[in-house]
Tab-separated table of C-alpha atoms in Angstrom:
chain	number	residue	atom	x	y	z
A	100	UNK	CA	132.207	153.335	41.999
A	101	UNK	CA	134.784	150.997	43.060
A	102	UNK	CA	132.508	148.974	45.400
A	103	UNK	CA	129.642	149.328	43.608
A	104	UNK	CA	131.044	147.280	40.682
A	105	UNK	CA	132.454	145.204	43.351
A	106	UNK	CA	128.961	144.351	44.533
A	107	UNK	CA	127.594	144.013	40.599
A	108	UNK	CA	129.955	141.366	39.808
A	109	UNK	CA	129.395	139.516	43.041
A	110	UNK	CA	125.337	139.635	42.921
A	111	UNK	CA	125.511	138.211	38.726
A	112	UNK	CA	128.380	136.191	38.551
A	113	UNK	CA	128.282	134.518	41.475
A	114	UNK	CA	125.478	132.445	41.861
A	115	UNK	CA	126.808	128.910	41.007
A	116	UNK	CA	129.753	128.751	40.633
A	117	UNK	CA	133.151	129.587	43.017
A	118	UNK	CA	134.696	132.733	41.388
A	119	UNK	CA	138.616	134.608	42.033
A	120	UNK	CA	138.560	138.224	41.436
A	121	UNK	CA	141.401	140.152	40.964
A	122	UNK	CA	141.708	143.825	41.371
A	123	UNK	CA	143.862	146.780	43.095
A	124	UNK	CA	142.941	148.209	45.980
A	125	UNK	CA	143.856	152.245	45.788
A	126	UNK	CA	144.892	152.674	49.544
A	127	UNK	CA	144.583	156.564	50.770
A	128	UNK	CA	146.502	155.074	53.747
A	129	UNK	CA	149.859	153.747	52.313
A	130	UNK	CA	149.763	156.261	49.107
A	131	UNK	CA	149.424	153.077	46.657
A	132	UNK	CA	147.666	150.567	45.041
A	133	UNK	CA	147.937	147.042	46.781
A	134	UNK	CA	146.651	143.775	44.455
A	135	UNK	CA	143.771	141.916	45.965
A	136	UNK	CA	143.074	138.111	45.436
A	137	UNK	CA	139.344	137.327	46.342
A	138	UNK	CA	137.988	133.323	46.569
A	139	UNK	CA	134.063	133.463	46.183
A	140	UNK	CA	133.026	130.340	47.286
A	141	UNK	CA	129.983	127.804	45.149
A	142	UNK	CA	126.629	129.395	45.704
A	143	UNK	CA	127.778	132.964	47.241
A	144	UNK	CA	124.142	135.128	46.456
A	145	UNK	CA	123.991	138.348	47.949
A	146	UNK	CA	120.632	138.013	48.386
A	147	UNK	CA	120.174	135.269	50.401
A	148	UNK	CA	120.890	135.080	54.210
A	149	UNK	CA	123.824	132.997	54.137
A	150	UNK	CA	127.011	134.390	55.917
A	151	UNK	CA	130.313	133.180	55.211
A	152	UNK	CA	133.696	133.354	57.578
A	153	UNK	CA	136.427	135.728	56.326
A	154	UNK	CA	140.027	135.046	55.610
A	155	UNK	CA	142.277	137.268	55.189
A	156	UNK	CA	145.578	135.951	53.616
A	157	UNK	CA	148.930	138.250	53.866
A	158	UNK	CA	152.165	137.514	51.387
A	159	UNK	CA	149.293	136.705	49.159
A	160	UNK	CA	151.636	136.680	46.308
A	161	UNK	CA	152.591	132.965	47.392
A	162	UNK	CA	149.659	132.090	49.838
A	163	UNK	CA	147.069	132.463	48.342
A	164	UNK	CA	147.207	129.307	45.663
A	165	UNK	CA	147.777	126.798	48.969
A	166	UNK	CA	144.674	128.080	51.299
A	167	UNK	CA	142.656	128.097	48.011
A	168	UNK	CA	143.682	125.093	46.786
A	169	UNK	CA	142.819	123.221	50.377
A	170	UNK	CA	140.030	125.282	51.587
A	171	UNK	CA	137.772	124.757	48.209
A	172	UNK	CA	138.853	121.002	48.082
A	173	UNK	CA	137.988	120.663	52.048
A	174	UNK	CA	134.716	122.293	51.995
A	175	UNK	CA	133.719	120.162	49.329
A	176	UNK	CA	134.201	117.279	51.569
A	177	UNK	CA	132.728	119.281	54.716
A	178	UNK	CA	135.635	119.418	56.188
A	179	UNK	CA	135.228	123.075	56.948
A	180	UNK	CA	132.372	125.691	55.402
A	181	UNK	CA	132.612	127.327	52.565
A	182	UNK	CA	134.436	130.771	53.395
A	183	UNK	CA	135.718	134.000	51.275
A	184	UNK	CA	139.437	134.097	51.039
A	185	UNK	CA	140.598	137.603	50.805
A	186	UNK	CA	144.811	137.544	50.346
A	187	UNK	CA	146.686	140.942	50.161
A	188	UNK	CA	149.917	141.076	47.585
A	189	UNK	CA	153.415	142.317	48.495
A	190	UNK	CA	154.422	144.625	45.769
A	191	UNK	CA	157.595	143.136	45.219
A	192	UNK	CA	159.746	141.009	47.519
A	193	UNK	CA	162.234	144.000	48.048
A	194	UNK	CA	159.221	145.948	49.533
A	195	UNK	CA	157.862	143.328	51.264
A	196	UNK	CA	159.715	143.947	54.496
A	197	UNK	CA	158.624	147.450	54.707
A	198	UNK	CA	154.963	146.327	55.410
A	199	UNK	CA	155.604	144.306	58.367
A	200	UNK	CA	158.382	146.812	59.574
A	201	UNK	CA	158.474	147.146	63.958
A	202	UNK	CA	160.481	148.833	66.352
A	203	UNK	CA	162.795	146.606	67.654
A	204	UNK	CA	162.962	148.172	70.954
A	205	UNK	CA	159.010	148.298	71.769
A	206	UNK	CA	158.119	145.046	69.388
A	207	UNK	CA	155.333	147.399	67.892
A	208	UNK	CA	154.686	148.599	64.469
A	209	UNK	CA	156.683	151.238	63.272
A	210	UNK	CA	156.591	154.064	60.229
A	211	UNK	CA	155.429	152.111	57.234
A	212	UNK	CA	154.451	148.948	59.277
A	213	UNK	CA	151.921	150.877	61.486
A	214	UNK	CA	150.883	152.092	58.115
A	215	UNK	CA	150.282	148.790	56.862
A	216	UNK	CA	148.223	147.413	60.175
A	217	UNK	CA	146.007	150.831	59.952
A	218	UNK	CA	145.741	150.012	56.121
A	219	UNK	CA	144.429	146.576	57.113
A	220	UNK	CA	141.904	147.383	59.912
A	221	UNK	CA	141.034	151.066	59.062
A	222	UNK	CA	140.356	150.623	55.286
A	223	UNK	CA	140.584	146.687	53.743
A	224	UNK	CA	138.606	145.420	56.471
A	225	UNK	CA	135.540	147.927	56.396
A	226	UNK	CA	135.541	147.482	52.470
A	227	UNK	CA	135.088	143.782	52.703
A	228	UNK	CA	132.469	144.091	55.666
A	229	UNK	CA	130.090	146.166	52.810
A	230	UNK	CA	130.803	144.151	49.944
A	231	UNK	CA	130.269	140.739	51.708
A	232	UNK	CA	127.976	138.994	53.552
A	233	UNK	CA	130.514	138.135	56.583
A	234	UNK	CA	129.980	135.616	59.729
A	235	UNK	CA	131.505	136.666	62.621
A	236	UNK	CA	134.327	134.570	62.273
A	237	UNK	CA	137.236	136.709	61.083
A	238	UNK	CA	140.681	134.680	60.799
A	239	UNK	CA	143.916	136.252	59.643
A	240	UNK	CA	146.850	134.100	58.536
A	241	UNK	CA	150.579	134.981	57.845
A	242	UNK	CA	154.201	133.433	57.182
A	243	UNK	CA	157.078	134.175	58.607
A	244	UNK	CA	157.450	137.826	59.302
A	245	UNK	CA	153.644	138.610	58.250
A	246	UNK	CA	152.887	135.660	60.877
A	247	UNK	CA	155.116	138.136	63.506
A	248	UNK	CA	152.887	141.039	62.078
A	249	UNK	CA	149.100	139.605	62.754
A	250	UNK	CA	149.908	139.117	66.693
A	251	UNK	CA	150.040	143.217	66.652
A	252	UNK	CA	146.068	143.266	66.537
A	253	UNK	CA	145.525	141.399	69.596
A	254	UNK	CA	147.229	143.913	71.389
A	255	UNK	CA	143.654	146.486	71.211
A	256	UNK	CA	141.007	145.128	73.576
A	257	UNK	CA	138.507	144.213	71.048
A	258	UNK	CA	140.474	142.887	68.112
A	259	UNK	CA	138.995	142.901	64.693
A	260	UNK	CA	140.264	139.244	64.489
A	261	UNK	CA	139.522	136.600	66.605
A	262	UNK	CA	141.627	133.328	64.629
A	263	UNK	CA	145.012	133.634	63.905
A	264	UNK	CA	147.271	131.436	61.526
A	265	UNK	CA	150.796	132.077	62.505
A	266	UNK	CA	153.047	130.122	60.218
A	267	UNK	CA	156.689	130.281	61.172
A	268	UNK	CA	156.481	133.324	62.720
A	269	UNK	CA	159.554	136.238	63.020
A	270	UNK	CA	158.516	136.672	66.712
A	271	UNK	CA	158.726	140.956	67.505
A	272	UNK	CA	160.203	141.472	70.758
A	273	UNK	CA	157.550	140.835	73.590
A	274	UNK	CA	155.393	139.175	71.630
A	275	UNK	CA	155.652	135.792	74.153
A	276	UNK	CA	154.650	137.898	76.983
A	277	UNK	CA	151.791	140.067	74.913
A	278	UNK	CA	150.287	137.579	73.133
A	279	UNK	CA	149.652	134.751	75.637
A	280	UNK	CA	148.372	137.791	78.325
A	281	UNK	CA	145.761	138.224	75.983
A	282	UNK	CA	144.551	135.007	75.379
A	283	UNK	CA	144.635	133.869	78.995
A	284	UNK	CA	142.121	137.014	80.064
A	285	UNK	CA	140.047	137.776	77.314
A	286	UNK	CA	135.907	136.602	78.125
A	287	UNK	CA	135.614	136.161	74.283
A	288	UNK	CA	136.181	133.226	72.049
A	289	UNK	CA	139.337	132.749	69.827
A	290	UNK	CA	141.632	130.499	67.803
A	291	UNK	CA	145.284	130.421	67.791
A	292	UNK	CA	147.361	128.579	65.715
A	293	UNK	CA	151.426	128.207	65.933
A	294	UNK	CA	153.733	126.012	63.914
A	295	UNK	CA	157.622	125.887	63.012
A	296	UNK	CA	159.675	124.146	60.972
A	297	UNK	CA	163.090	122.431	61.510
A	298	UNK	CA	164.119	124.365	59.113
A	299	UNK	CA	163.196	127.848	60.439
A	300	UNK	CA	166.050	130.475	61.570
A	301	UNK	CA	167.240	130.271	64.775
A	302	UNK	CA	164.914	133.152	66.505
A	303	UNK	CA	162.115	131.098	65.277
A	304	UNK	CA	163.395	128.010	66.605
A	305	UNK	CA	163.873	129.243	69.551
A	306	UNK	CA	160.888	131.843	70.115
A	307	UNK	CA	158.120	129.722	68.704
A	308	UNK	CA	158.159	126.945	71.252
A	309	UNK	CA	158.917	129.649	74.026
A	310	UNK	CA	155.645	131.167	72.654
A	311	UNK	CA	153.906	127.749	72.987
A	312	UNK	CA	155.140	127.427	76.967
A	313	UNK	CA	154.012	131.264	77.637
A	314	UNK	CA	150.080	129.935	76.122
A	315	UNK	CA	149.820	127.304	77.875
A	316	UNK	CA	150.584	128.793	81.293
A	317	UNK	CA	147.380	130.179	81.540
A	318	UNK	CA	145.229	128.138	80.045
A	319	UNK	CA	141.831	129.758	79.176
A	320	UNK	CA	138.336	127.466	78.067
A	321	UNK	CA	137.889	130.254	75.879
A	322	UNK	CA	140.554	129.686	73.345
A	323	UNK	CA	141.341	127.094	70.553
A	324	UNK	CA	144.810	126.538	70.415
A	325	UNK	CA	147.120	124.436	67.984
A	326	UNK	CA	151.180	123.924	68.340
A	327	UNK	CA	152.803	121.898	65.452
A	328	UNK	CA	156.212	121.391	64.949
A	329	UNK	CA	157.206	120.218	61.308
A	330	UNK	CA	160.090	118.623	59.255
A	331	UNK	CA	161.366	120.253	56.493
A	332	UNK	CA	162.415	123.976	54.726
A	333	UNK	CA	160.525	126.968	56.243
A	334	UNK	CA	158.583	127.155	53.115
A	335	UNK	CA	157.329	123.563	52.432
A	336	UNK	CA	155.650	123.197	56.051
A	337	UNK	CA	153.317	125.689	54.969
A	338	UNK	CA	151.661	123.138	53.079
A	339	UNK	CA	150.576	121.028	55.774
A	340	UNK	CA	150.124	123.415	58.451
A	341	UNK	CA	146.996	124.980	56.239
A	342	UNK	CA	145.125	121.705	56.706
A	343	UNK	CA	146.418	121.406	60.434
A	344	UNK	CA	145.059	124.724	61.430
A	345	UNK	CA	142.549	124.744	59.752
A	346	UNK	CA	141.037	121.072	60.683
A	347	UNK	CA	141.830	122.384	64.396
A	348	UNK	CA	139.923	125.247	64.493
A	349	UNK	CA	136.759	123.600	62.533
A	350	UNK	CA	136.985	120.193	64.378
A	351	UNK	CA	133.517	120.832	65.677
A	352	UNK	CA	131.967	122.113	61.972
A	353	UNK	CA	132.772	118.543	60.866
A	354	UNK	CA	129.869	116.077	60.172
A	355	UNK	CA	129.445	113.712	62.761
A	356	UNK	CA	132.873	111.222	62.550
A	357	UNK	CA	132.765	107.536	63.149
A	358	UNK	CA	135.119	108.177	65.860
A	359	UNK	CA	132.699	110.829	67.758
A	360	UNK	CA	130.316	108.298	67.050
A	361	UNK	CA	131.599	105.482	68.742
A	362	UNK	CA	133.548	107.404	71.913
A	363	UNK	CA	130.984	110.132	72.556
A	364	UNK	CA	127.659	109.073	70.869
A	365	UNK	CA	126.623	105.652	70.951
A	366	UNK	CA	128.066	105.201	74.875
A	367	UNK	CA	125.404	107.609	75.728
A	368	UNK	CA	122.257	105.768	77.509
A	369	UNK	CA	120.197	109.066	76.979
A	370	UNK	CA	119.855	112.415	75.810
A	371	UNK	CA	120.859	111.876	72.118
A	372	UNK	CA	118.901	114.384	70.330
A	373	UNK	CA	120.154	117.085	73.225
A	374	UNK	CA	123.684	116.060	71.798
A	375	UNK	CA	122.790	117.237	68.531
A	376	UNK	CA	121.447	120.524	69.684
A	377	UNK	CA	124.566	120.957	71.843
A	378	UNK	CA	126.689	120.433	68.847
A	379	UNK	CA	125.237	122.809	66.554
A	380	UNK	CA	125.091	125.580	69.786
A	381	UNK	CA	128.578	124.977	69.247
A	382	UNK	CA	129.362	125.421	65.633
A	383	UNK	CA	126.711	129.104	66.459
A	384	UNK	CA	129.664	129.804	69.780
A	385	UNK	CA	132.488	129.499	68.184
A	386	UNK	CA	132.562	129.926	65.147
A	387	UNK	CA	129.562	132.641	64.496
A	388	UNK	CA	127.572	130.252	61.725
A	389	UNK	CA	124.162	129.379	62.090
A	390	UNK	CA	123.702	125.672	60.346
A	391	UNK	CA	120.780	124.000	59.441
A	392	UNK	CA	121.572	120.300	61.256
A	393	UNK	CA	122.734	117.816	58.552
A	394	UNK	CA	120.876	114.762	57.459
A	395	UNK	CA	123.795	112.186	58.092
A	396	UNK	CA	124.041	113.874	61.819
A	397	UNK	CA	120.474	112.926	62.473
A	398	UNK	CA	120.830	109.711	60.683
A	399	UNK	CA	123.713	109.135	63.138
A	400	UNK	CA	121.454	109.561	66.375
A	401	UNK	CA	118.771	107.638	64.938
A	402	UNK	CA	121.376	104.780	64.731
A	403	UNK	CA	122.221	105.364	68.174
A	404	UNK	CA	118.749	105.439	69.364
A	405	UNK	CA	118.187	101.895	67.489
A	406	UNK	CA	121.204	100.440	69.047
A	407	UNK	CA	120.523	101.645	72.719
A	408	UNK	CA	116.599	100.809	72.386
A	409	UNK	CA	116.034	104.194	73.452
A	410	UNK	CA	113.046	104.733	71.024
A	411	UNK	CA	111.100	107.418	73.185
A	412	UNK	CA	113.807	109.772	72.348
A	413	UNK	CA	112.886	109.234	68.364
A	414	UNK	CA	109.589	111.685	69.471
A	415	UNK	CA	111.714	114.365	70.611
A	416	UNK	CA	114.629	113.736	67.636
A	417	UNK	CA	111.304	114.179	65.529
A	418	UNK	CA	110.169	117.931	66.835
A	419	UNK	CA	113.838	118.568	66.082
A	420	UNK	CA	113.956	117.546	62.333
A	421	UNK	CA	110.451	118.912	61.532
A	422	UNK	CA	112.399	122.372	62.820
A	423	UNK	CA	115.185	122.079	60.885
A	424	UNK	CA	113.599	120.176	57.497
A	425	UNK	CA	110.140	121.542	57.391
A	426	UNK	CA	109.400	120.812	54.228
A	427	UNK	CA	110.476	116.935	54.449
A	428	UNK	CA	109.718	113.394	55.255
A	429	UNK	CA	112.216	113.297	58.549
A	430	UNK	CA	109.857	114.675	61.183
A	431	UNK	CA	107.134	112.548	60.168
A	432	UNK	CA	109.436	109.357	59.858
A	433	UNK	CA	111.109	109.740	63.361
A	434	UNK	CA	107.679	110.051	64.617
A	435	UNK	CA	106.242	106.680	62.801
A	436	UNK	CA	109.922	105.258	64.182
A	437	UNK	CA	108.788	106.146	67.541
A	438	UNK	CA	104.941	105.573	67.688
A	439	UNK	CA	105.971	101.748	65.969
A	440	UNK	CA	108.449	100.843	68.657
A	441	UNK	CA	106.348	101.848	71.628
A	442	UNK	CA	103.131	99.518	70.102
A	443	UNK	CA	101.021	102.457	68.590
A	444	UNK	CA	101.015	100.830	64.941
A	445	UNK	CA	97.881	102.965	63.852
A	446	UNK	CA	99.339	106.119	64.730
A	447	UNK	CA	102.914	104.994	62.960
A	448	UNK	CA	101.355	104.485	59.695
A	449	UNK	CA	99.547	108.198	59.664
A	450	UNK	CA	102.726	109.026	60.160
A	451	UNK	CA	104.338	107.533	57.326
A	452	UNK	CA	101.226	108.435	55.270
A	453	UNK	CA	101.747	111.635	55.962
A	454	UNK	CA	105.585	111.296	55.322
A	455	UNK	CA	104.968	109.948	51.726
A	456	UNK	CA	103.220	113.054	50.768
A	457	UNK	CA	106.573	115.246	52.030
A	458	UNK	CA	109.294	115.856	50.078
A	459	UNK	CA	112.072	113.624	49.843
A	460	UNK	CA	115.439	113.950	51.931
A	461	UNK	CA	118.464	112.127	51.753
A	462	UNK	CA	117.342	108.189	51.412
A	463	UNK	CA	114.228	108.498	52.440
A	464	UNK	CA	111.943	108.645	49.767
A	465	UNK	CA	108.409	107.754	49.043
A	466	UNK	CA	109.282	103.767	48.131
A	467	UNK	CA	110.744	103.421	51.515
A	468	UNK	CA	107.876	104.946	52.969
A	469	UNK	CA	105.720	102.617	51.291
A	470	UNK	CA	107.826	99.676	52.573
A	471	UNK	CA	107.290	101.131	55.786
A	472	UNK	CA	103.353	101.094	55.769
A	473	UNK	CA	103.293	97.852	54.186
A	474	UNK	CA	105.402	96.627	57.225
A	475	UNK	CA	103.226	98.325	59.899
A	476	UNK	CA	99.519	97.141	57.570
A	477	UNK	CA	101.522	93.329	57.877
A	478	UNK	CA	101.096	93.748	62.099
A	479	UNK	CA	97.732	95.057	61.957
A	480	UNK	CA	96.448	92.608	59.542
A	481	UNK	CA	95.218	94.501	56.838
């Protein structure tokens, strides 16, 4: 009954705006009810096709405000997609040691600590597989001895997560030797993310960048992997680290930059619409989203086309819109861009005939479509 009210409130309440749902979790593992904070991101319908990454916050008692807070105001800029935020409460900080509780001698997770990790990947995870409409991408982020704690599930051959926050981690024995063996020889893709403070205890200080060296020993094109080092008390560095990690492991999500622009796009003497595909394979890779291309990135190749003079590449950029935009002017205007600049005025102005009776998209609209034909009617004289 649980899930099935879980699922009610998601399908009806969910359809337009960004929710947070509250509720206890009654755990058959641990013997007790854990809190659950839930972030529904703007739009989430359950009956669409639209998949969103999961995040799954520990210590949510504290964390979950500041990955919230930045993750709602970032996707709003594009900055990374929307995502649901799923952040697990301590019951109070005297207990909140016993959930990340290892043996010291084998750095693994002991009594109520393998509890907790079973509790997490046996029952929590499963739940929020059937009542959301998950990507692939399954990140896991933690602070200080939860940090310590989600290195434990890349110690099973095919973790259940495959990005990791680690936020001034209390480093278990043998994690710097288990951690970066499994990164360097694992054929799948993943994120790590590491950071320290100044401020941190001494262990930390010392472990973290020990960590760092370990990782980048064996160096594997298969992982994503961010070191920061930060100024200030162990608890005030989480604040920027959110943003850091999470700008790392979505640099390739982001729209098209003016900095890729000018060092990766516009140098280009060819292949510009094969760049865009490449991208987007990319964003599919590693990050397990399927994204329709956005306007401004194809309004970014067409300006590279224009500046190069490359305008027989505006006839393949044009099969590429008209797959991705149907229903729009694009395809048809890339077309009249490239039928125009190769001399073939008559066919150019079919095609921005045919673009004025398409739907609009961005700025292009039927007035600048008119412009357009007037333009190409001026060269042919009618």
């Amino acid at each position: 009954m649980k899930r099935i009210l879980l699922l009610i409130l998601i399908t009806t309440s969910l359809l337009s705006s960004a929710q947070i749902i509250e509720q206890e979790f009654d755990s058959q593992i641990l013997g007790e009810k854990r809190g659950l904070k839930m972030y529904i991101p703007p739009g989430y319908n359950q009956k669409d096709d639209k998949e969103y990454p999961l995040l799954l916050v520990l210590d949510g008692n504290y964390l979950f405000d500041p990955f919230h807070g930045i993750v709602s105001y970032s996707s709003y800029w594009e900055e990374v997609p929307d995502m649901v935020i799923v952040a697990v409460n301590y019951i109070d900080k005297k207990a909140r040691a016993r959930d990340y509780e290892y043996d010291e001698m084998t750095g693994l997770p002991y009594e109520f600590g393998l509890k907790y990790y079973e509790f997490l990947e046996v029952e929590l995870l499963p739940y929020l597989e059937e009542n959301f409409k998950l990507a692939t991408l399954r990140m896991i982020a933690g602070h200080k001895e939860s940090a310590g704690f989600i290195n434990f599930f890349m110690y099973k051959e095919n973790p259940v997560f495959n990005a990791y926050f680690c936020f001034s981690p209390e480093l278990p024995e043998f994690t710097e030797e288990r951690v970066p063996d499994f990164l360097s020889r694992t054929n799948k893709r993943y994120f790590y993310y590491l950071s320290y403070s100044s401020s941190d205890s001494q262990k930390t200080r010392k472990k973290a960048p020990l960590l760092d060296e370990k990782i980048n020993e064996k160096p594997n094109p298969l992982l994503t992997y961010k070191f920061s080092k930060f100024t200030g008390t162990e608890y005030s560095t989480v604040i920027p680290a959110i943003p850091d990690a999470l700008s790392s492991l979505y640099a390739s999500y982001q729209p098209i930059s003016l900095e890729e622009f000018r060092k990766s796009i516009v140098t280009m003497q060819s292949d510009y619409t094969d760049y865009l595909v490449e991208k987007y394979k990319t964003i599919y890779e590693l990050l397990g989203m399927k994204m329709r291309i956005r306007y401004n990135d194809f309004k970014a190749i067409e300006v590279a086309i224009i500046k190069n003079g490359a305008y027989e590449e505006f006839e393949t950029l044009s099969k590429l819109a008209t797959e991705e935009h149907p229903k729009t002017m694009l395809g048809s205007y890339y077309m009249g861009l490239y039928y125009y600049n190769i001399g073939e005025s008559k066919k150019a102005l079919k095609e921005y005939q045919k673009a004025f009776t398409m739907e609009n998209i961005g700025d292009l609209n039927k007035e600048m479509m008119m412009d357009k034909m007037d333009v190409v009617k001026g060269d042919l004289g009618y």
